[in-house]
XYZ file of C-alpha atoms in Angstrom:
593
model
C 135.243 82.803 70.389
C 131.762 81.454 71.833
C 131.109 78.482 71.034
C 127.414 77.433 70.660
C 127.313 73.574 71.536
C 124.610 71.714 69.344
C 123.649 70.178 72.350
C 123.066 72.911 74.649
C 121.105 74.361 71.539
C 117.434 73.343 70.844
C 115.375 73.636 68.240
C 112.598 75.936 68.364
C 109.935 73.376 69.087
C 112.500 72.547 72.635
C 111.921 76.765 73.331
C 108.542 76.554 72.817
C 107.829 73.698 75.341
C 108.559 76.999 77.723
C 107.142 79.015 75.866
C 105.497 80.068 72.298
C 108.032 82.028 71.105
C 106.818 82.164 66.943
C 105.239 85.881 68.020
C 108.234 86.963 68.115
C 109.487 85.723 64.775
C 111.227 88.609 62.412
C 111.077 91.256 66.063
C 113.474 89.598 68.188
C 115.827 86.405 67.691
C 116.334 83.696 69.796
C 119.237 81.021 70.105
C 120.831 79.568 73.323
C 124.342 79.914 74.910
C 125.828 77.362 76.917
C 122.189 76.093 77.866
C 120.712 79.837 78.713
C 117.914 80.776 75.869
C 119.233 84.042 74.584
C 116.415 87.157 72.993
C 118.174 89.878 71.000
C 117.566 92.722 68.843
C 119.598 95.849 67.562
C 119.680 99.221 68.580
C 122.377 101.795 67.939
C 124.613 102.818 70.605
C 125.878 101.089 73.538
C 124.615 97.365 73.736
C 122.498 96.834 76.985
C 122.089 93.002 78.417
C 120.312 91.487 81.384
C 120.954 87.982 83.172
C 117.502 86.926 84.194
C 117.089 84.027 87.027
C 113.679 83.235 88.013
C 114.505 83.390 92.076
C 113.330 86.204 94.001
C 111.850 86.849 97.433
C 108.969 84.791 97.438
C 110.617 81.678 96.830
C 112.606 82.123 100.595
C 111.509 81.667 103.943
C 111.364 84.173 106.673
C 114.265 82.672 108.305
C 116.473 82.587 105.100
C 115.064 85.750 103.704
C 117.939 87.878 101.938
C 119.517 84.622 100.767
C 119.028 85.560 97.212
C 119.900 89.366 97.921
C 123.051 88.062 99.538
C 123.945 86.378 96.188
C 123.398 89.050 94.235
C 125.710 90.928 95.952
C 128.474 88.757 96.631
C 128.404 87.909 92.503
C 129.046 91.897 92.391
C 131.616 92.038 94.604
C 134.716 91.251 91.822
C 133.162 94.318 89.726
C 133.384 96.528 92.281
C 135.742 98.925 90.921
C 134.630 98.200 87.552
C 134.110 101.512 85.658
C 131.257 100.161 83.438
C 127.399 101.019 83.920
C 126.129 97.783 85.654
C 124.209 96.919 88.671
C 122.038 94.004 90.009
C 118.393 93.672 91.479
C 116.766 90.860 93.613
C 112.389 90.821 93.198
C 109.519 89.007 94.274
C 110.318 86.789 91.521
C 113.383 87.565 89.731
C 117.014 88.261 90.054
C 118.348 90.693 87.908
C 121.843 91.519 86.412
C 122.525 94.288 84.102
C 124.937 96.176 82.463
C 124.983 98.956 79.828
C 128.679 99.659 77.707
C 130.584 98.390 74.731
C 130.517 95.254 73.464
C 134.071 94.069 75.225
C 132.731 95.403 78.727
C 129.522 93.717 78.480
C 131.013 90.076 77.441
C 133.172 90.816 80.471
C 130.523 91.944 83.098
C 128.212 88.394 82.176
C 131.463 86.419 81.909
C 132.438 87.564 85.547
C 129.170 86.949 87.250
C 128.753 83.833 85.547
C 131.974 83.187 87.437
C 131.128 84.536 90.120
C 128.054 82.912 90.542
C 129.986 79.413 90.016
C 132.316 80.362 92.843
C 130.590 82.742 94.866
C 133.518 84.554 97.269
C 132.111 83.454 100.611
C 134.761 85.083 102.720
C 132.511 88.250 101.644
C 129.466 86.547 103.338
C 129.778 88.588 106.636
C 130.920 91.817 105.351
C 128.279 92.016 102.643
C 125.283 90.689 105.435
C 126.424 93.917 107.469
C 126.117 95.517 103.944
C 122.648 94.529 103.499
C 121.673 95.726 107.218
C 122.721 99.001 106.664
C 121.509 98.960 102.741
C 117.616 97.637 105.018
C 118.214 100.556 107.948
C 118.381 103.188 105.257
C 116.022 102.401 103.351
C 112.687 104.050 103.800
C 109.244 102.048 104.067
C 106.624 102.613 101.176
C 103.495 103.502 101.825
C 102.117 100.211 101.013
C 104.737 98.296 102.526
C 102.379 96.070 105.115
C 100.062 95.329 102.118
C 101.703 91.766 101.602
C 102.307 90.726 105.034
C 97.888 91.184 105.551
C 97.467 89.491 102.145
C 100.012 86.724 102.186
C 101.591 86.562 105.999
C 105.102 85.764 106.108
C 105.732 83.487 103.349
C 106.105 83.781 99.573
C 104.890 87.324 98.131
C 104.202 88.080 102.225
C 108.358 88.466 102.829
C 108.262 91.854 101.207
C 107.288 93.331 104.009
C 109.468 92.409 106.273
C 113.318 92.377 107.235
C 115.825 89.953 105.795
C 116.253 87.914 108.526
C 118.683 85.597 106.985
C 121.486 88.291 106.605
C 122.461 87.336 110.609
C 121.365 83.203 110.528
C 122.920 82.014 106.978
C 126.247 79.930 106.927
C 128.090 79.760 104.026
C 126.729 76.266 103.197
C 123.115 77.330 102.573
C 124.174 80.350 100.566
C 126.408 78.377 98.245
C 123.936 75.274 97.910
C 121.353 78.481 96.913
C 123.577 79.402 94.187
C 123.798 75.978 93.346
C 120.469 75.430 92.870
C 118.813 78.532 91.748
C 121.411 79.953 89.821
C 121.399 77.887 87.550
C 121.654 77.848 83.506
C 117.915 76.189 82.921
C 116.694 78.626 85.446
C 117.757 81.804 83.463
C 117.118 84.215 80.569
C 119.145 86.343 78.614
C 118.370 89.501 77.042
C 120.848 91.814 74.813
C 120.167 94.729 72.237
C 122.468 93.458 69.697
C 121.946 91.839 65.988
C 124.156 89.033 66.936
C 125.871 86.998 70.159
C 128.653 88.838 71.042
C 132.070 86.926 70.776
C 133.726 85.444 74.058
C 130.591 85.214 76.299
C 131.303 82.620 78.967
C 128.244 81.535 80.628
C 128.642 78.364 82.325
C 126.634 77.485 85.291
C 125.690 74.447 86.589
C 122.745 72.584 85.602
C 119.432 72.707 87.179
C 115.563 72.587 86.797
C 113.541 76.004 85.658
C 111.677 76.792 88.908
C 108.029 78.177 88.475
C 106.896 81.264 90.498
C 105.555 80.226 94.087
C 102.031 79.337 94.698
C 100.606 82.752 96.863
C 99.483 82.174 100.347
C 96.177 83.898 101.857
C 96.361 85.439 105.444
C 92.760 87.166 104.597
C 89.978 84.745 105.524
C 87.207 87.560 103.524
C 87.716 89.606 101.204
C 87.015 92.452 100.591
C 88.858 93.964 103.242
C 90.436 96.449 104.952
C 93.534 97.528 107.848
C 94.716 100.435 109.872
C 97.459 102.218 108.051
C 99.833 105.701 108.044
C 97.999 108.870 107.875
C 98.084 110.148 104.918
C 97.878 107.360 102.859
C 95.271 105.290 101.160
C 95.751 102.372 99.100
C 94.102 99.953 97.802
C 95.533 96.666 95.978
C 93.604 93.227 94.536
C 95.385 90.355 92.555
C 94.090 90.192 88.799
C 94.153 87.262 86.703
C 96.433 89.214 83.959
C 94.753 89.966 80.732
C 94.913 92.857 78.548
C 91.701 94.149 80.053
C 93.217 94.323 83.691
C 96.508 96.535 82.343
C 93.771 98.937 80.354
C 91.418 98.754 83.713
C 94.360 99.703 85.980
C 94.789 102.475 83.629
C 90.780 103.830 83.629
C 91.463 103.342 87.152
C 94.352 105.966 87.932
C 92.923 108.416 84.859
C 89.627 108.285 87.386
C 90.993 108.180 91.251
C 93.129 111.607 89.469
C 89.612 113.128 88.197
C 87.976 112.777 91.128
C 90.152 113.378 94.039
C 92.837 115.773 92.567
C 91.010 117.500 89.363
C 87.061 117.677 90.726
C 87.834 117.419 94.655
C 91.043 118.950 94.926
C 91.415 116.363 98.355
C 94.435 114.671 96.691
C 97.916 115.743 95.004
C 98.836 112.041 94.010
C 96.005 109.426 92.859
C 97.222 106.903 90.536
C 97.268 103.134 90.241
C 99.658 100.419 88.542
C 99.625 97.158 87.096
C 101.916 94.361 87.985
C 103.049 90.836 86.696
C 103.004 88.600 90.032
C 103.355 85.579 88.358
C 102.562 83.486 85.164
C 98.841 83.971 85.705
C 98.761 86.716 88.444
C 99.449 90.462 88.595
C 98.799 93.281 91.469
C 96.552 95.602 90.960
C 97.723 98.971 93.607
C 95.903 101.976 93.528
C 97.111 104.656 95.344
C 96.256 108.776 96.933
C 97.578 111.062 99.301
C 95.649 113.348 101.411
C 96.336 116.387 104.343
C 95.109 115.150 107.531
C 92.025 117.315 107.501
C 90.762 115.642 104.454
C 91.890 112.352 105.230
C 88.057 110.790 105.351
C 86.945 113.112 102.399
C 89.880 110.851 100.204
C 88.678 107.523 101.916
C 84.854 108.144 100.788
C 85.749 109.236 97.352
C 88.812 107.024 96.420
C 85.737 104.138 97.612
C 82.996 106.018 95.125
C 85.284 105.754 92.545
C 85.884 102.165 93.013
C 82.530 101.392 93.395
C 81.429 103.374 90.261
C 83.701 101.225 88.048
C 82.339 98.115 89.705
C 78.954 99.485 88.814
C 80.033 99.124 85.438
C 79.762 103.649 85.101
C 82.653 104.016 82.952
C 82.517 106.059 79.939
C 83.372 104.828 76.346
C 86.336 107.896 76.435
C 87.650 106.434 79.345
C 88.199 103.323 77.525
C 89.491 104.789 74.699
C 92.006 106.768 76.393
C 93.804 104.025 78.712
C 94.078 101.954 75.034
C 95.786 104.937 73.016
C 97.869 105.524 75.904
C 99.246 101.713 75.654
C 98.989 101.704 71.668
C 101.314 104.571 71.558
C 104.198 102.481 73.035
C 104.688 100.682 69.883
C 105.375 103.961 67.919
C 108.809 103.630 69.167
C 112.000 103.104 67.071
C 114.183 99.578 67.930
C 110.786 97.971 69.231
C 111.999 94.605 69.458
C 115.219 95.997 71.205
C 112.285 98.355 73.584
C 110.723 95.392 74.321
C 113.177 92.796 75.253
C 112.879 92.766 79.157
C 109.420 92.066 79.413
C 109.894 89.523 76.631
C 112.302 88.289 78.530
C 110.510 88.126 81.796
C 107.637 86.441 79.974
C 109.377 83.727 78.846
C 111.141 83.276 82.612
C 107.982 82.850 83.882
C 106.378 80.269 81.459
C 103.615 83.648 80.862
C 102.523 83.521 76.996
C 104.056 86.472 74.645
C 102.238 88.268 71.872
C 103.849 89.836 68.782
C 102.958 93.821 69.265
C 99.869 92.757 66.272
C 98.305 90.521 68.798
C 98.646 92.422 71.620
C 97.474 95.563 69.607
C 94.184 93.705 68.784
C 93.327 92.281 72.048
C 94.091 95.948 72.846
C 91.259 97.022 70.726
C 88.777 94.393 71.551
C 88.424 95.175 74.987
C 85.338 96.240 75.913
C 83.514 98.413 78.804
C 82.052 95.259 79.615
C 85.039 93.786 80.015
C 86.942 96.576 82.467
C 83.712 96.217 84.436
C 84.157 92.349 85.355
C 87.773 93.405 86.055
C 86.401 95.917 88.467
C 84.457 93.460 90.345
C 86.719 91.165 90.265
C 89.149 94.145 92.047
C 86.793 94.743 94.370
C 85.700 91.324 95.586
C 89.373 90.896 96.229
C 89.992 93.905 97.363
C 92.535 94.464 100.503
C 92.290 98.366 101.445
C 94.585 100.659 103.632
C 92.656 103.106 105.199
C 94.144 106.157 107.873
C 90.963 106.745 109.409
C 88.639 104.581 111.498
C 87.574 102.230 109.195
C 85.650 100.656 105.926
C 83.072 98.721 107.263
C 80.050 101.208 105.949
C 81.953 100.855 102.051
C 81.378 96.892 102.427
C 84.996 95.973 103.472
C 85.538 93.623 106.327
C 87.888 94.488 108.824
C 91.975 92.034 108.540
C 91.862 89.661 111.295
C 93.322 91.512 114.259
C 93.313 88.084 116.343
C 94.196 84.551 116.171
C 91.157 82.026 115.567
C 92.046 79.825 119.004
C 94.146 79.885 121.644
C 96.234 77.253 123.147
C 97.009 75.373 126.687
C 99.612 75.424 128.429
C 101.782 77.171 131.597
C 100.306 80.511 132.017
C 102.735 83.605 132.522
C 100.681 86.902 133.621
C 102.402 90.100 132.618
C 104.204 92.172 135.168
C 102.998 95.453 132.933
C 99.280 94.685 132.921
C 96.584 92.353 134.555
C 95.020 91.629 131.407
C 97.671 89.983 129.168
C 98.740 86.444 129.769
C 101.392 84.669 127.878
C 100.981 80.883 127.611
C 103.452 78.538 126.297
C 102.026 75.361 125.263
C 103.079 71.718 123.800
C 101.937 73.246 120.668
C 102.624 76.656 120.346
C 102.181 80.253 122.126
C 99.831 82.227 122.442
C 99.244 85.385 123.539
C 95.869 86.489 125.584
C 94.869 90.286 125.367
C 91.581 91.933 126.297
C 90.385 91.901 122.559
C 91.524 88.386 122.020
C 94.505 85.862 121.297
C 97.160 85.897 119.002
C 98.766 82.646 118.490
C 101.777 81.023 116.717
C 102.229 77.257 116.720
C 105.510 75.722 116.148
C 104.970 73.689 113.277
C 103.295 77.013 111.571
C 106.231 78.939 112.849
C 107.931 81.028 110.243
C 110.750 82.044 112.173
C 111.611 82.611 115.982
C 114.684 84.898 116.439
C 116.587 84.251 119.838
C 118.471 86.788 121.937
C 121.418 85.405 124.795
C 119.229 86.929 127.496
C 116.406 84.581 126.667
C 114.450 86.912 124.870
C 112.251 85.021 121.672
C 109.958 86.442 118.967
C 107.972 83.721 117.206
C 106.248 84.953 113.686
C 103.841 82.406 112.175
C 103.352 81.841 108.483
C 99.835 84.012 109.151
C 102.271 86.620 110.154
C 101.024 86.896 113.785
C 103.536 87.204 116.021
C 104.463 86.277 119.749
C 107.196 88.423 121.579
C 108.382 86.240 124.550
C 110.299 88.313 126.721
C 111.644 87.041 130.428
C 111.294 90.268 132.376
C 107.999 90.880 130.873
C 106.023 87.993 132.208
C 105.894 86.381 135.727
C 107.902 82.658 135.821
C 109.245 82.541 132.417
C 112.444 80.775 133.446
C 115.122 79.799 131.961
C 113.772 76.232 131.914
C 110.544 77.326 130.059
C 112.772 79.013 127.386
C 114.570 75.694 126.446
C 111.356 73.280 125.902
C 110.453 76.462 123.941
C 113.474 76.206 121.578
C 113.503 72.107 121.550
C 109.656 72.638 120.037
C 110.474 75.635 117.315
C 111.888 73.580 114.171
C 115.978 74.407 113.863
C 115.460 75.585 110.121
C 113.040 78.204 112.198
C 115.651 79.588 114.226
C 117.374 82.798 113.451
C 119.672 83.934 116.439
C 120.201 87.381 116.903
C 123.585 89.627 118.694
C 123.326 90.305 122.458
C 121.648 93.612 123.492
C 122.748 96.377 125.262
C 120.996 96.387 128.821
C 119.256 99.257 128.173
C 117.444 97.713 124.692
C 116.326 94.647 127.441
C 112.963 95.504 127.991
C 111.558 96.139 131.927
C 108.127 95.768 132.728
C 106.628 99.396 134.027
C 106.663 100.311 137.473
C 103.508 100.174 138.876
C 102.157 103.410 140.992
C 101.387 102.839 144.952
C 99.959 106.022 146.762
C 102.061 104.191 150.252
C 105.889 103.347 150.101
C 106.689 100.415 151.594
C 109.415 100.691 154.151
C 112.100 99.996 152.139
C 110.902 102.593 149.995
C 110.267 100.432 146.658
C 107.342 97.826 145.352
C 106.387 95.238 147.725
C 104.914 92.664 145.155
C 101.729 93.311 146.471
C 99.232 96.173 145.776
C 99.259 98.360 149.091
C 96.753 99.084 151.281
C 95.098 102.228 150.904
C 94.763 105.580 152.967
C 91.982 108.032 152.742
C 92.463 111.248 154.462
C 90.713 112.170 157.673
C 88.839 115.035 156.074
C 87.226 112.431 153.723
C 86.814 109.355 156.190
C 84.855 112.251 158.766
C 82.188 113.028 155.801
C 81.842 109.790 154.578
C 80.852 109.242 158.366
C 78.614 112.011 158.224
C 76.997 110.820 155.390
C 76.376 107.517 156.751
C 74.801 109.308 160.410
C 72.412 111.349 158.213
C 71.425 108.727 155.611
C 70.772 106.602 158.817
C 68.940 109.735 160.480
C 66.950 109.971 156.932
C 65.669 105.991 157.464
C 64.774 106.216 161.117
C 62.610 109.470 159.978
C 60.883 107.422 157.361
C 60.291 104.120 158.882
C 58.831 106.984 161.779
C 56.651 108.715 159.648
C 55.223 105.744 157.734
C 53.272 104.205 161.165
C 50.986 107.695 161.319
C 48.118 108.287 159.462
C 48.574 111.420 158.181
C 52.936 111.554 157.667
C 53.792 114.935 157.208
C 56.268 114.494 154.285
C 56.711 117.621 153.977
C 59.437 117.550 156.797
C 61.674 115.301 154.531
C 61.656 117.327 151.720
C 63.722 119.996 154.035
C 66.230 117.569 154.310
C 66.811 117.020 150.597
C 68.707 120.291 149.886
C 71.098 119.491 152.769
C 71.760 115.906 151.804
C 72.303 117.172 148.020
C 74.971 119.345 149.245
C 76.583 116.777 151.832
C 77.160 114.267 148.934
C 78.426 116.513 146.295
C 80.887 117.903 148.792
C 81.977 113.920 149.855
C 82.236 112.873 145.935
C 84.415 116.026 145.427
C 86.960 114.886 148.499
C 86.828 111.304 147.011
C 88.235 112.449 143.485
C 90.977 114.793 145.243
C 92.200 111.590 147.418
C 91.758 109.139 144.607
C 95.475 107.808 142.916
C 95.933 108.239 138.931
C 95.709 105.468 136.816
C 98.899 104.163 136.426
């Protein structure tokens, strides 16, 4: 039998310091269970609940990233042959565990994670990290997936984009002191389509503090702006401060971007766009289209027209009312409360402010074309866009920065591949000098640095610019300069990595000579160069009559009347001479390398 401690139950006014939750008065109920605030409503058939914990993605580093994935999973791991309908999900923001069945299996699926999650099986860890490499190599990239690295770097809502580093680095320690402190009973939410708490639910976990959603990060220094991405693809995503007029707007958005590139164009078979909670205050705005390669920059120019014409404010009353019968229409459902349960439930997680479907359905109706065109500009002075051809810059957008602001000091390693890069590693940092500019990483901005035995080092800053340091890349990179580089990179930075195969070591090019040295291989030095006889004999001719040309002139220039006219015989001759030297020269001269 549950039992529902007085104590670990507050009164309505204690819910509603998280949250207002009279909306949902005589819709869905509300109670607490050991600690964990608890929505539920009916709905016939199998009961369906979800464990809520607000920890997520963003709230890792680069270095740990996958520590709350790894929990997830290692929770699961007891229910593994478990024939119920259940399964878990780690987000920017949340961490998700759900199961669908009767009433018996679903006390026992919460009751067992609870468990697990109090006593996490850690002699899983490195079976279910190798899991979670192969679960990362098989999964395919989306076609926005480098949208939150440009926008945020490699920190918070940036970490999306990029491996889960922590599945090789993370000892058993940090993933159980994780669980600890994230998992935690007054860090959670509870959701379950049933009229009452089922009997015999178990959820004890420890205690804790409810953890607010990250603050976001900025890698973009302007906005709006715009990167390089897969053919193919464009897409286009801003962060809205969430309202009911941004969900309609991202709506009129997608009903427009299909009009005009897919229904009036025909450039596109896809063009939609989606709205997205980020946070408490925050969502994502991502529009999205498709296009064959021959119509790539037709898509570009009229997925930008469209924006523009919304930010214009050149949206039509019908477009309006449209996106908000669309959205009305969801609450002619049956079991509403039950329907509407997660996103309750998510609400309240994140400390965002819930409506009763009356309130929502009149803000609904009070938006305005006025309004959806201050979201629009709003979009667009936010804007980040993905573009596949060769830029935005005539739409407006600004171009991501491809470079670091500064370089820094410090020993100065010039590439074996290429005379223009130079690697320096500094007191400070590293940077990287190219032809078009530096890219830098400094140690105490360094996200993570992964290590390899043969002394190979990546460095990743928080700006998500990264440094590849590789020993048989660049000239005197010794073994000594590799350990003041990893007594400068913060330990919780470090994330070592298995030893390659020699063949994944990287080896600087081989650079062409037109003359072996006698040993047959690369000297060190560039070799001296041999033009054939042929050539050398014209290029001597050339110089005799060029000379021949100047005696003849300086000659003719001390008479009084020069006959000219004797040059000008020479001119046909000369033309020839030269064309016929400039075509030896390009037969004898090396490729570039």
């Amino acid at each position: 039998m549950t039992t529902h401690d007085a104590t670990m139950r507050p009164e309505a006014a204690d819910l509603a310091e998280l949250t207002d939750l009279t909306a949902l008065d005589g819709l869905v109920a509300h109670t607490t269970v050991q600690g964990i605030p608890v929505l539920h409503a009916p709905r016939p058939g199998d009961i369906t609940a979800g464990l809520f914990f607000r920890v997520g993605r963003a709230d890792e580093t680069l270095a740990t990233s996958g520590v709350t994935h790894l929990v997830e999973h290692l929770a699961l791991h007891r229910l593994g042959m478990s024939d119920g309908h259940y399964n878990g999900a780690t987000a920017n923001t949340y961490t998700l565990f759900h199961v669908t069945g009767g009433e018996d299996e679903v006390v026992a699926y919460l009751n067992d994670v609870c468990a697990a999650l109090r006593d996490l099986p850690l002699e899983r860890l490195e079976t279910e990290k190798e899991i979670l490499r192969t679960e990362a190599a098989s999964r395919a990239n989306g076609v926005n997936s480098q949208m939150p690295l440009w926008r945020y770097g490699a920190q918070g809502y940036g970490l999306s984009s990029y491996d889960e580093l922590g599945t090789w680095g993370l000892t058993a320690d940090q993933v159980r002191d994780w669980a600890k402190t994230r998992f935690t009973r007054d860090n959670a939410v509870l959701w379950i389509t049933s009229d009452r708490i089922p009997d015999g639910l178990d959820l004890t976990l420890p205690t804790g503090s409810r953890i607010p959603a990250p603050a976001a990060s900025s890698a973009l220094p302007v906005t709006p702006a715009y990167i390089r991405g897969d053919d193919g693809h464009v897409v286009f995503n801003a962060v809205l401060r969430r309202s009911t007029a941004a969900a309609v707007f991202a709506d009129v958005l997608g009903r427009a971007l299909f009009q005009d590139l897919r229904h009036e164009g025909g450039y596109s078979y896809t063009a939609e766009a989606d709205y997205s909670p980020r946070d408490a205050d925050f969502a994502t705005l991502t529009a999205y289209a498709d296009a064959l390669p021959k119509k790539q920059a037709a898509v570009v120019g009229g997925f930008v027209d469209t924006l523009a014409r919304l930010r214009a404010g050149r949206i039509e009353q019908a477009e309006l009312d449209s996106a908000r019968g669309k959205t009305l229409k969801r609450y002619d459902t049956p079991d509403l409360g039950a329907a509407l349960l997660p996103s309750y439930a998510i609400s309240l997680l994140l400390g965002h402010r819930i409506l009763s479907p009356e309130q929502h359905m009149a803000e609904l109706r009070a938006v305005t074309v006025a309004d959806l065109r201050e979201v629009a500009r709003e979009a667009w002075d936010g804007g980040l866009l993905q573009v596949p051809t060769r830029g935005a810059d005539w739409a407006g957008f600004e171009p991501a920065p491809q470079y670091s602001s500064s370089a820094l000091t410090g020993t100065r390693h010039p590439s074996l591949e290429d005379d223009g890069v130079t690697l320096v590693i500094g007191a400070e940092g590293v940077s990287l000098l190219l032809p078009g500019g530096p890219v830098t990483v400094r140690y105490d901005a360094c996200a993570a640095m992964t290590t390899r035995p043969d002394g190979g080092r990546v460095l990743t800053g928080l700006d998500g610019f990264r440094v590849a340091v590789e020993p048989t890349l660049f000239e005197g990179v010794t073994a000594e300069r590799i350990a003041a580089l990893d007594a400068a990179v913060p330990a919780a930075a470090v994330v070592p990595l298995p030893t390659r195969e020699p063949e994944q070591i990287p080896q600087p090019r081989k650079r062409e000579s037109t003359v072996p040295t006698a040993q047959g291989g690369d000297s060190g030095k560039a070799a001296p160069r041999r033009w054939p006889v042929g050539l050398v004999l014209m290029v001597a001719l050339d110089v005799v009559f060029g000379l021949g040309l100047l005696f003849a002139v300086v000659r003719l220039s001390d008479e009084t009347h020069p006959a000219w006219s004797i040059l000008a015989r020479a001119v046909l001759p000369a033309a020839v001479l030269i064309r016929y030297t400039h075509r030896a020269y390009r037969r004898a001269k090396p490729a570039r390398g």
